[in-house]
Tab-separated table of C-alpha atoms and ligand atoms in Angstrom:
chain	number	residue	atom	x	y	z
V	105	MET	CA	76.884	89.327	101.566
V	106	MET	CA	76.949	92.744	103.215
V	107	ALA	CA	79.427	93.480	105.997
V	108	ALA	CA	77.547	94.657	109.113
V	109	ASN	CA	79.813	97.710	109.171
V	110	PRO	CA	81.461	99.011	106.029
V	111	ILE	CA	85.153	98.191	105.768
V	112	ALA	CA	87.183	101.253	104.817
V	113	PHE	CA	90.034	100.921	102.360
V	114	LEU	CA	92.155	102.762	104.958
V	115	ASP	CA	90.843	104.228	108.215
V	116	LEU	CA	93.177	107.162	108.847
V	117	LYS	CA	91.036	108.580	111.621
V	118	ALA	CA	91.187	105.350	113.642
V	119	SER	CA	94.878	105.030	112.923
V	120	ASN	CA	95.723	108.474	114.314
V	121	ALA	CA	93.208	108.148	117.173
V	122	GLN	CA	95.516	105.501	118.695
V	123	TYR	CA	98.052	108.254	119.393
V	124	ARG	CA	95.639	111.092	120.142
V	125	GLU	CA	97.021	112.023	123.575
V	126	ALA	CA	100.662	111.920	122.501
V	127	LEU	CA	99.881	113.899	119.334
V	128	LEU	CA	98.072	116.577	121.350
V	129	GLU	CA	101.002	116.761	123.741
V	130	ALA	CA	103.398	117.204	120.801
V	131	CYS	CA	101.198	120.016	119.406
V	132	ALA	CA	101.157	121.765	122.770
V	133	ARG	CA	104.932	121.478	123.053
V	134	VAL	CA	105.402	123.106	119.649
V	135	ILE	CA	102.842	125.853	120.318
V	136	ASP	CA	104.437	126.672	123.657
V	137	SER	CA	107.983	126.649	122.257
V	138	GLY	CA	107.381	129.761	120.158
V	139	TRP	CA	109.670	128.221	117.494
V	140	TYR	CA	107.954	126.787	114.399
V	141	ILE	CA	110.469	126.325	111.589
V	142	GLN	CA	113.868	124.575	111.679
V	143	GLY	CA	114.267	123.843	115.341
V	144	GLN	CA	114.735	120.984	117.764
V	145	GLU	CA	111.693	118.999	116.667
V	146	VAL	CA	112.937	118.727	113.091
V	147	SER	CA	116.489	117.837	114.204
V	148	ALA	CA	115.217	115.200	116.622
V	149	PHE	CA	112.980	113.602	113.996
V	150	GLU	CA	115.739	113.688	111.385
V	151	GLN	CA	118.074	111.860	113.766
V	152	ALA	CA	115.437	109.297	114.678
V	153	PHE	CA	114.497	108.652	111.046
V	154	ALA	CA	118.137	108.343	109.922
V	155	GLN	CA	118.722	105.859	112.710
V	156	TYR	CA	115.584	103.935	111.779
V	157	CYS	CA	116.669	103.614	108.149
V	158	GLY	CA	120.338	103.072	108.943
V	159	SER	CA	121.472	106.061	106.865
V	160	ARG	CA	124.065	108.691	107.807
V	161	HIS	CA	121.730	111.598	107.068
V	162	ALA	CA	118.016	112.303	106.998
V	163	ILE	CA	116.868	115.743	105.866
V	164	GLY	CA	113.275	116.670	106.615
V	165	VAL	CA	111.520	118.327	103.665
V	166	SER	CA	108.070	119.527	102.664
V	167	ASN	CA	106.800	116.368	100.873
V	168	GLY	CA	107.868	113.358	98.837
V	169	LEU	CA	107.796	115.087	95.460
V	170	ASP	CA	110.088	117.835	96.751
V	171	ALA	CA	112.388	115.201	98.290
V	172	LEU	CA	112.916	113.598	94.865
V	173	HIS	CA	113.203	116.943	93.081
V	174	LEU	CA	115.789	118.233	95.575
V	175	ILE	CA	117.894	115.079	95.145
V	176	LEU	CA	118.012	115.642	91.367
V	177	ARG	CA	118.877	119.340	91.826
V	178	ALA	CA	121.595	118.505	94.333
V	179	MET	CA	123.042	116.002	91.839
V	180	GLU	CA	122.971	118.809	89.248
V	181	ILE	CA	120.697	116.782	86.977
V	182	GLY	CA	118.578	119.042	84.774
V	183	ALA	CA	118.072	120.368	81.249
V	184	GLY	CA	119.494	118.087	78.563
V	185	ASP	CA	119.726	115.110	80.941
V	186	GLU	CA	117.682	111.922	80.950
V	187	VAL	CA	116.499	110.044	84.032
V	188	ILE	CA	115.165	106.499	83.774
V	189	VAL	CA	111.868	106.071	85.624
V	190	PRO	CA	109.390	103.193	85.903
V	191	SER	CA	106.451	103.265	83.479
V	192	ASN	CA	104.355	101.894	86.326
V	193	THR	CA	104.400	104.388	89.190
V	194	TYR	CA	102.588	107.298	90.776
V	195	ILE	CA	103.061	110.423	88.632
V	196	ALA	CA	105.173	112.182	91.302
V	197	THR	CA	108.202	110.100	90.252
V	198	TRP	CA	107.993	111.605	86.758
V	199	LEU	CA	107.082	115.096	88.009
V	200	ALA	CA	110.298	115.262	90.052
V	201	VAL	CA	112.276	114.654	86.858
V	202	THR	CA	110.418	117.176	84.715
V	203	GLN	CA	110.487	119.793	87.510
V	204	ALA	CA	114.265	119.461	87.483
V	205	GLY	CA	114.155	120.145	83.727
V	206	ALA	CA	115.263	116.618	82.749
V	207	LEU	CA	113.517	114.088	80.505
V	208	PRO	CA	111.846	111.033	82.102
V	209	VAL	CA	112.649	107.878	80.109
V	210	PRO	CA	110.206	105.142	81.092
V	211	VAL	CA	111.192	101.505	81.530
V	212	GLU	CA	108.565	98.783	81.863
V	213	PRO	CA	108.154	96.723	85.054
V	214	ASP	CA	108.654	93.064	85.764
V	215	PRO	CA	104.945	92.074	85.699
V	216	ALA	CA	105.493	89.758	88.691
V	217	THR	CA	106.773	92.433	91.084
V	218	TYR	CA	105.362	95.604	89.419
V	219	ASN	CA	108.800	97.202	89.893
V	220	ILE	CA	111.253	98.384	87.226
V	221	ASP	CA	112.645	95.439	85.243
V	222	PRO	CA	116.470	95.517	85.391
V	223	ALA	CA	116.624	93.405	82.213
V	224	ARG	CA	115.097	96.325	80.292
V	225	LEU	CA	117.374	99.057	81.664
V	226	GLU	CA	120.304	98.865	79.257
V	227	ALA	CA	118.140	99.405	76.194
V	228	ALA	CA	116.952	102.736	77.700
V	229	ILE	CA	120.426	104.134	78.475
V	230	THR	CA	121.772	106.861	76.156
V	231	PRO	CA	124.767	109.217	76.416
V	232	ARG	CA	122.397	111.692	78.118
V	233	THR	CA	121.290	109.303	80.881
V	234	LYS	CA	122.381	110.564	84.312
V	235	ALA	CA	120.346	108.548	86.799
V	236	ILE	CA	117.873	105.768	87.447
V	237	MET	CA	114.978	106.488	89.796
V	238	ALA	CA	113.801	103.151	91.154
V	239	VAL	CA	110.430	103.047	92.928
V	240	HIS	CA	109.655	100.519	95.672
V	241	LEU	CA	106.059	100.316	94.514
V	242	TYR	CA	103.285	99.174	96.849
V	243	GLY	CA	105.934	98.756	99.596
V	244	GLN	CA	108.074	96.088	97.910
V	245	PRO	CA	111.746	96.943	97.296
V	246	ALA	CA	112.842	97.043	93.666
V	247	ASP	CA	115.536	94.605	92.544
V	248	MET	CA	118.289	96.988	93.643
V	249	ALA	CA	121.328	94.712	93.226
V	250	ALA	CA	120.544	94.325	89.533
V	251	VAL	CA	119.739	98.042	89.127
V	252	LEU	CA	122.962	99.113	90.883
V	253	ALA	CA	125.093	96.686	88.852
V	254	ILE	CA	123.927	98.283	85.596
V	255	ALA	CA	124.196	101.817	87.025
V	256	ASP	CA	127.793	101.156	88.103
V	257	GLN	CA	128.668	99.864	84.653
V	258	TYR	CA	127.400	103.094	83.029
V	259	GLY	CA	128.396	105.532	85.804
V	260	LEU	CA	124.807	106.464	86.670
V	261	LYS	CA	123.369	107.699	89.955
V	262	VAL	CA	120.582	105.648	91.512
V	263	ILE	CA	117.776	107.294	93.487
V	264	GLU	CA	115.177	105.412	95.505
V	265	ASP	CA	111.591	106.631	95.452
V	266	ALA	CA	110.788	105.127	98.853
V	267	ALA	CA	107.491	107.002	99.319
V	268	GLN	CA	105.598	103.720	99.733
V	269	ALA	CA	108.273	101.658	101.438
V	270	HIS	CA	109.424	103.043	104.814
V	271	GLY	CA	111.088	100.191	106.700
V	272	ALA	CA	110.992	97.648	103.849
V	273	ARG	CA	114.138	95.513	103.648
V	274	TYR	CA	116.161	94.310	100.696
V	275	GLN	CA	118.914	91.769	101.404
V	276	GLY	CA	118.612	92.743	105.074
V	277	ARG	CA	119.000	96.502	104.596
V	278	ARG	CA	116.269	99.063	104.821
V	279	THR	CA	115.080	101.275	102.003
V	280	GLY	CA	116.731	104.651	102.226
V	281	THR	CA	120.158	102.981	102.319
V	282	LEU	CA	120.025	101.031	99.060
V	283	ALA	CA	121.261	103.710	96.598
V	284	HIS	CA	122.899	107.159	96.454
V	285	ALA	CA	119.896	108.892	97.970
V	286	ALA	CA	116.239	108.196	98.710
V	287	GLY	CA	113.086	110.301	98.813
V	288	PHE	CA	110.373	109.525	101.377
V	289	SER	CA	106.845	110.877	101.676
V	290	PHE	CA	104.954	111.277	104.936
V	291	TYR	CA	101.653	112.080	103.201
V	292	PRO	CA	98.942	111.065	105.707
V	293	GLY	CA	98.071	107.814	103.912
V	294	LYS	CA	101.648	106.543	103.652
V	295	ASN	CA	102.949	103.869	106.048
V	296	LEU	CA	104.480	106.634	108.183
V	297	GLY	CA	102.056	109.509	107.783
V	298	ALA	CA	102.095	113.071	109.095
V	299	LEU	CA	98.901	115.070	109.724
V	300	GLY	CA	99.576	117.071	106.604
V	301	ASP	CA	102.320	117.102	103.970
V	302	ALA	CA	105.872	116.120	104.862
V	303	GLY	CA	108.822	114.198	103.467
V	304	ALA	CA	112.504	113.377	103.879
V	305	VAL	CA	115.673	112.601	101.981
V	306	THR	CA	118.117	109.989	103.256
V	307	THR	CA	121.693	109.578	102.043
V	308	ASP	CA	125.143	108.537	103.240
V	309	ASP	CA	126.777	111.269	101.136
V	310	ASP	CA	127.838	114.221	103.341
V	311	VAL	CA	128.201	116.666	100.447
V	312	LEU	CA	124.857	115.744	98.888
V	313	ALA	CA	123.141	116.004	102.294
V	314	GLU	CA	124.520	119.509	102.839
V	315	ARG	CA	123.420	120.633	99.362
V	316	ILE	CA	119.911	119.291	99.904
V	317	ARG	CA	119.690	121.029	103.283
V	318	MET	CA	120.695	124.307	101.643
V	319	LEU	CA	118.478	123.904	98.564
V	320	ALA	CA	115.463	123.206	100.784
V	321	ASN	CA	116.157	126.390	102.765
V	322	TYR	CA	116.513	129.151	100.144
V	323	GLY	CA	119.984	127.923	99.168
V	324	SER	CA	121.243	129.122	102.510
V	325	ARG	CA	123.372	127.658	105.281
V	326	VAL	CA	123.784	130.876	107.246
V	327	LYS	CA	120.784	133.169	107.529
V	328	TYR	CA	120.741	135.881	104.814
V	329	GLN	CA	123.674	134.285	102.946
V	330	HIS	CA	122.543	132.457	99.800
V	331	ALA	CA	125.095	130.260	98.046
V	332	LEU	CA	122.532	128.527	95.797
V	333	GLN	CA	119.272	129.488	94.089
V	334	GLY	CA	117.213	127.376	96.441
V	335	TYR	CA	113.599	126.698	97.331
V	336	ASN	CA	111.433	126.729	100.398
V	337	CYS	CA	110.893	122.986	100.901
V	338	ARG	CA	111.278	122.679	104.666
V	339	LEU	CA	109.675	120.253	107.066
V	340	ASP	CA	108.000	122.232	109.857
V	341	GLU	CA	108.345	121.740	113.598
V	342	LEU	CA	104.720	120.684	114.076
V	343	GLN	CA	104.764	117.867	111.495
V	344	ALA	CA	108.189	116.737	112.748
V	345	ALA	CA	106.861	116.528	116.327
V	346	LEU	CA	103.822	114.521	115.162
V	347	LEU	CA	105.996	112.177	113.088
V	348	ALA	CA	108.284	111.613	116.060
V	349	VAL	CA	105.253	110.343	118.009
V	350	LYS	CA	104.367	107.854	115.259
V	351	LEU	CA	107.817	106.603	114.203
V	352	PRO	CA	108.298	104.265	117.217
V	353	HIS	CA	105.080	102.484	116.187
V	354	LEU	CA	106.064	101.965	112.550
V	355	ASP	CA	107.591	98.513	113.011
V	356	GLY	CA	104.485	97.336	114.860
V	357	ASP	CA	102.307	98.675	112.041
V	358	ILE	CA	104.492	96.912	109.472
V	359	ALA	CA	104.210	93.623	111.362
V	360	HIS	CA	100.439	94.050	111.359
V	361	ARG	CA	100.372	94.753	107.612
V	362	GLN	CA	102.521	91.658	107.050
V	363	GLN	CA	100.065	89.562	109.032
V	364	ILE	CA	97.094	90.835	106.989
V	365	ALA	CA	99.014	90.317	103.722
V	366	GLY	CA	99.925	86.753	104.748
V	367	PHE	CA	96.258	86.076	105.485
V	368	TYR	CA	95.176	87.423	102.075
V	369	GLN	CA	97.959	85.406	100.348
V	370	ARG	CA	96.711	82.157	101.926
V	371	GLU	CA	92.974	82.753	101.792
V	372	LEU	CA	92.772	84.109	98.242
V	373	ALA	CA	95.241	81.610	96.731
V	374	ASP	CA	92.610	79.406	95.066
V	375	LEU	CA	90.650	82.276	93.449
V	376	PRO	CA	91.241	83.387	89.839
V	377	LEU	CA	93.194	86.448	91.012
V	378	VAL	CA	96.846	87.332	90.407
V	379	LEU	CA	98.266	87.801	93.915
V	380	PRO	CA	101.462	89.723	94.782
V	381	THR	CA	104.801	87.961	94.258
V	382	VAL	CA	107.542	88.690	96.787
V	383	LEU	CA	110.992	89.177	95.260
V	384	SER	CA	113.626	86.851	96.703
V	385	GLY	CA	115.569	88.751	99.403
V	386	ALA	CA	112.830	91.378	99.791
V	387	GLU	CA	110.704	92.087	102.867
V	388	PRO	CA	107.781	94.239	101.661
V	389	VAL	CA	105.881	96.506	104.034
V	390	TRP	CA	102.575	96.198	102.150
V	391	HIS	CA	101.716	99.857	101.739
V	392	LEU	CA	99.157	98.414	99.331
V	393	TYR	CA	97.897	94.882	98.805
V	394	VAL	CA	97.248	94.710	95.074
V	395	VAL	CA	95.499	91.919	93.160
V	396	GLN	CA	94.859	91.635	89.435
V	397	THR	CA	91.915	90.351	87.435
V	398	PRO	CA	90.571	91.131	83.956
V	399	ARG	CA	87.211	91.586	85.746
V	400	ARG	CA	88.597	94.348	87.950
V	401	ASP	CA	85.765	96.873	87.526
V	402	ALA	CA	83.059	94.252	88.227
V	403	LEU	CA	84.957	92.989	91.283
V	404	GLN	CA	85.342	96.529	92.601
V	405	GLN	CA	81.596	97.147	92.197
V	406	ALA	CA	80.682	93.869	93.898
V	407	LEU	CA	82.994	94.640	96.816
V	408	ALA	CA	81.522	98.138	97.126
V	409	ALA	CA	78.022	96.637	97.224
V	410	ALA	CA	79.247	94.346	100.017
V	411	GLY	CA	80.550	97.357	101.969
V	412	VAL	CA	84.235	96.801	101.161
V	413	GLY	CA	86.231	99.870	100.129
V	414	THR	CA	88.898	99.417	97.449
V	415	LEU	CA	91.037	101.750	95.335
V	416	ILE	CA	92.938	101.529	92.039
V	417	HIS	CA	96.669	102.305	92.088
V	418	TYR	CA	96.669	103.672	89.478
V	419	PRO	CA	93.869	104.043	86.892
V	420	VAL	CA	95.961	105.921	84.278
V	421	PRO	CA	99.761	105.589	83.887
V	422	PRO	CA	101.869	108.783	83.756
V	423	HIS	CA	102.560	108.560	80.005
V	424	LEU	CA	98.826	108.616	79.202
V	425	GLN	CA	98.084	111.625	81.431
V	426	PRO	CA	97.350	114.871	79.564
V	427	ALA	CA	100.204	116.394	81.590
V	428	TYR	CA	102.664	114.282	79.556
V	429	ALA	CA	101.011	114.541	76.124
V	430	ASN	CA	104.157	116.457	75.068
V	431	LEU	CA	106.225	113.269	75.354
V	432	GLY	CA	104.247	111.722	72.484
V	433	LEU	CA	103.831	108.327	74.175
V	434	ALA	CA	100.474	107.139	72.807
V	435	ALA	CA	98.308	104.281	74.096
V	436	GLY	CA	100.153	101.041	73.370
V	437	ALA	CA	103.601	102.610	73.865
V	438	LEU	CA	104.096	100.950	77.265
V	439	PRO	CA	101.855	97.861	77.121
V	440	ILE	CA	102.938	96.215	80.400
V	441	ALA	CA	102.138	99.291	82.482
V	442	GLU	CA	98.899	99.813	80.567
V	443	ALA	CA	97.748	96.213	81.145
V	444	ILE	CA	98.546	96.549	84.864
V	445	HIS	CA	96.531	99.763	85.109
V	446	HIS	CA	93.502	98.009	83.593
V	447	GLN	CA	93.589	95.073	85.995
V	448	VAL	CA	94.874	96.159	89.428
V	449	LEU	CA	92.741	96.547	92.519
V	450	SER	CA	93.985	97.429	96.014
V	451	LEU	CA	92.180	95.609	98.828
V	452	PRO	CA	91.719	97.135	102.298
V	453	MET	CA	95.043	97.323	104.152
V	454	GLY	CA	96.222	99.335	107.121
V	455	PRO	CA	97.358	99.414	110.719
V	456	THR	CA	93.857	99.194	112.207
V	457	LEU	CA	92.302	96.705	109.773
V	458	THR	CA	91.441	93.600	111.825
V	459	LEU	CA	91.838	89.978	110.741
V	460	GLU	CA	88.055	89.665	111.154
V	461	GLN	CA	87.593	92.485	108.641
V	462	ALA	CA	90.138	90.895	106.310
V	463	ALA	CA	88.121	87.666	106.517
V	464	LEU	CA	85.017	89.589	105.400
V	465	VAL	CA	86.996	91.025	102.471
V	466	VAL	CA	88.000	87.479	101.490
V	467	ALA	CA	84.401	86.270	101.815
V	468	ALA	CA	83.186	89.087	99.561
V	469	CYS	CA	85.803	88.150	96.922
V	470	ARG	CA	84.738	84.484	97.148
V	471	ASP	CA	81.082	85.487	96.719
V	472	PHE	CA	81.938	87.417	93.562
V	473	PHE	CA	83.759	84.529	91.896
V	474	ALA	CA	81.187	81.924	93.090
V	475	LYS	CA	78.517	83.844	91.169
V	476	GLY	CA	80.753	83.568	88.075
F	193	PLP	C1	103.167	109.560	97.502
F	193	PLP	C2	104.218	109.316	96.482
F	193	PLP	C3	105.107	110.329	96.082
F	193	PLP	C4	104.936	111.771	96.462
F	193	PLP	O1	104.846	112.049	97.795
F	193	PLP	P1	104.074	113.390	98.282
F	193	PLP	O2	104.470	113.497	99.702
F	193	PLP	O3	102.635	113.160	98.070
F	193	PLP	O4	104.607	114.516	97.464
F	193	PLP	C5	106.128	110.005	95.219
F	193	PLP	N1	106.266	108.752	94.737
F	193	PLP	C6	105.419	107.758	95.080
F	193	PLP	C7	105.650	106.398	94.529
F	193	PLP	C8	104.356	108.011	95.951
F	193	PLP	O5	103.521	107.028	96.264
């Protein structure tokens, strides 16, 4: 079976085309303002995003990696400290920790949810542990009540890596409000995507918010006065204006993703595929719809031949990347993450994917398994 038109894994062009006029208007407004860094557009977006999440503060920053790094710096976590991270995540989670000078200590996921397994946390805690960075992977909130209970017991900070989970709910509350602070990414392919790099930190902590604001802006609150050795990690006016156009549509996009995910869940249920499990109390936003099969590579090839685009999130876990050879975690060190990386495949998912296209994806999967 060959789809008449290829089905993209994610059609970013079509997704942004929906807002073309409003995006152009926002660009014109910024150009004509003569003010391009740290102005009204950033403030307005920060307020809107904080309100959306339900957090006291949102601080616009340059990208998701910087958001996480700035949170660690503002918490004064660095050399000699350990931060617990998931073994199964995008490498940026680990990079934030090593950029801060701390040691990432990986903890394996619950294989059902792909997120950090709270039952494995205590064994990873040492006197040097300062924080747990929980990732809401693929758009599903981590089991935060269990994570926070252990963190409280040991006096640890908890940071959400919410780069894939804007708007997802856990026990009724949105990501960005579930821990001490959260880092968001607005990379173009994320559920809320800029037209370039962008990110944000959310927190209810006034002191932490102020420190992050300063650290992101050369360590300065008042121009030419530098209280901290900061960075340049600012969100710019143009990206903020573009994000402000797209934010009001995020809930509609999430509802659409949920509809596609529900369709996949029903229509693929009888195939020999491991489908996503939703954690009790969680409302995922389906940044990715991930299935598992030992025949992953063959399935991906068959889908490609049928005109269906797929991706692998992720082919190599952080501990097996050459970048982290220094940690000495050889193949076999984190077997759950490694098994996941060998078997996962992300099916097409996005705000402009139609149910008709999703039905063709399902048909192509059925074809593959029918042929044995
Ligand atoms: C995308 C992503 C990041 C990093 O965000 P950038 O904006 O690309 O720096 C961090 N963590 C996770 C889980 C991500 O998916």
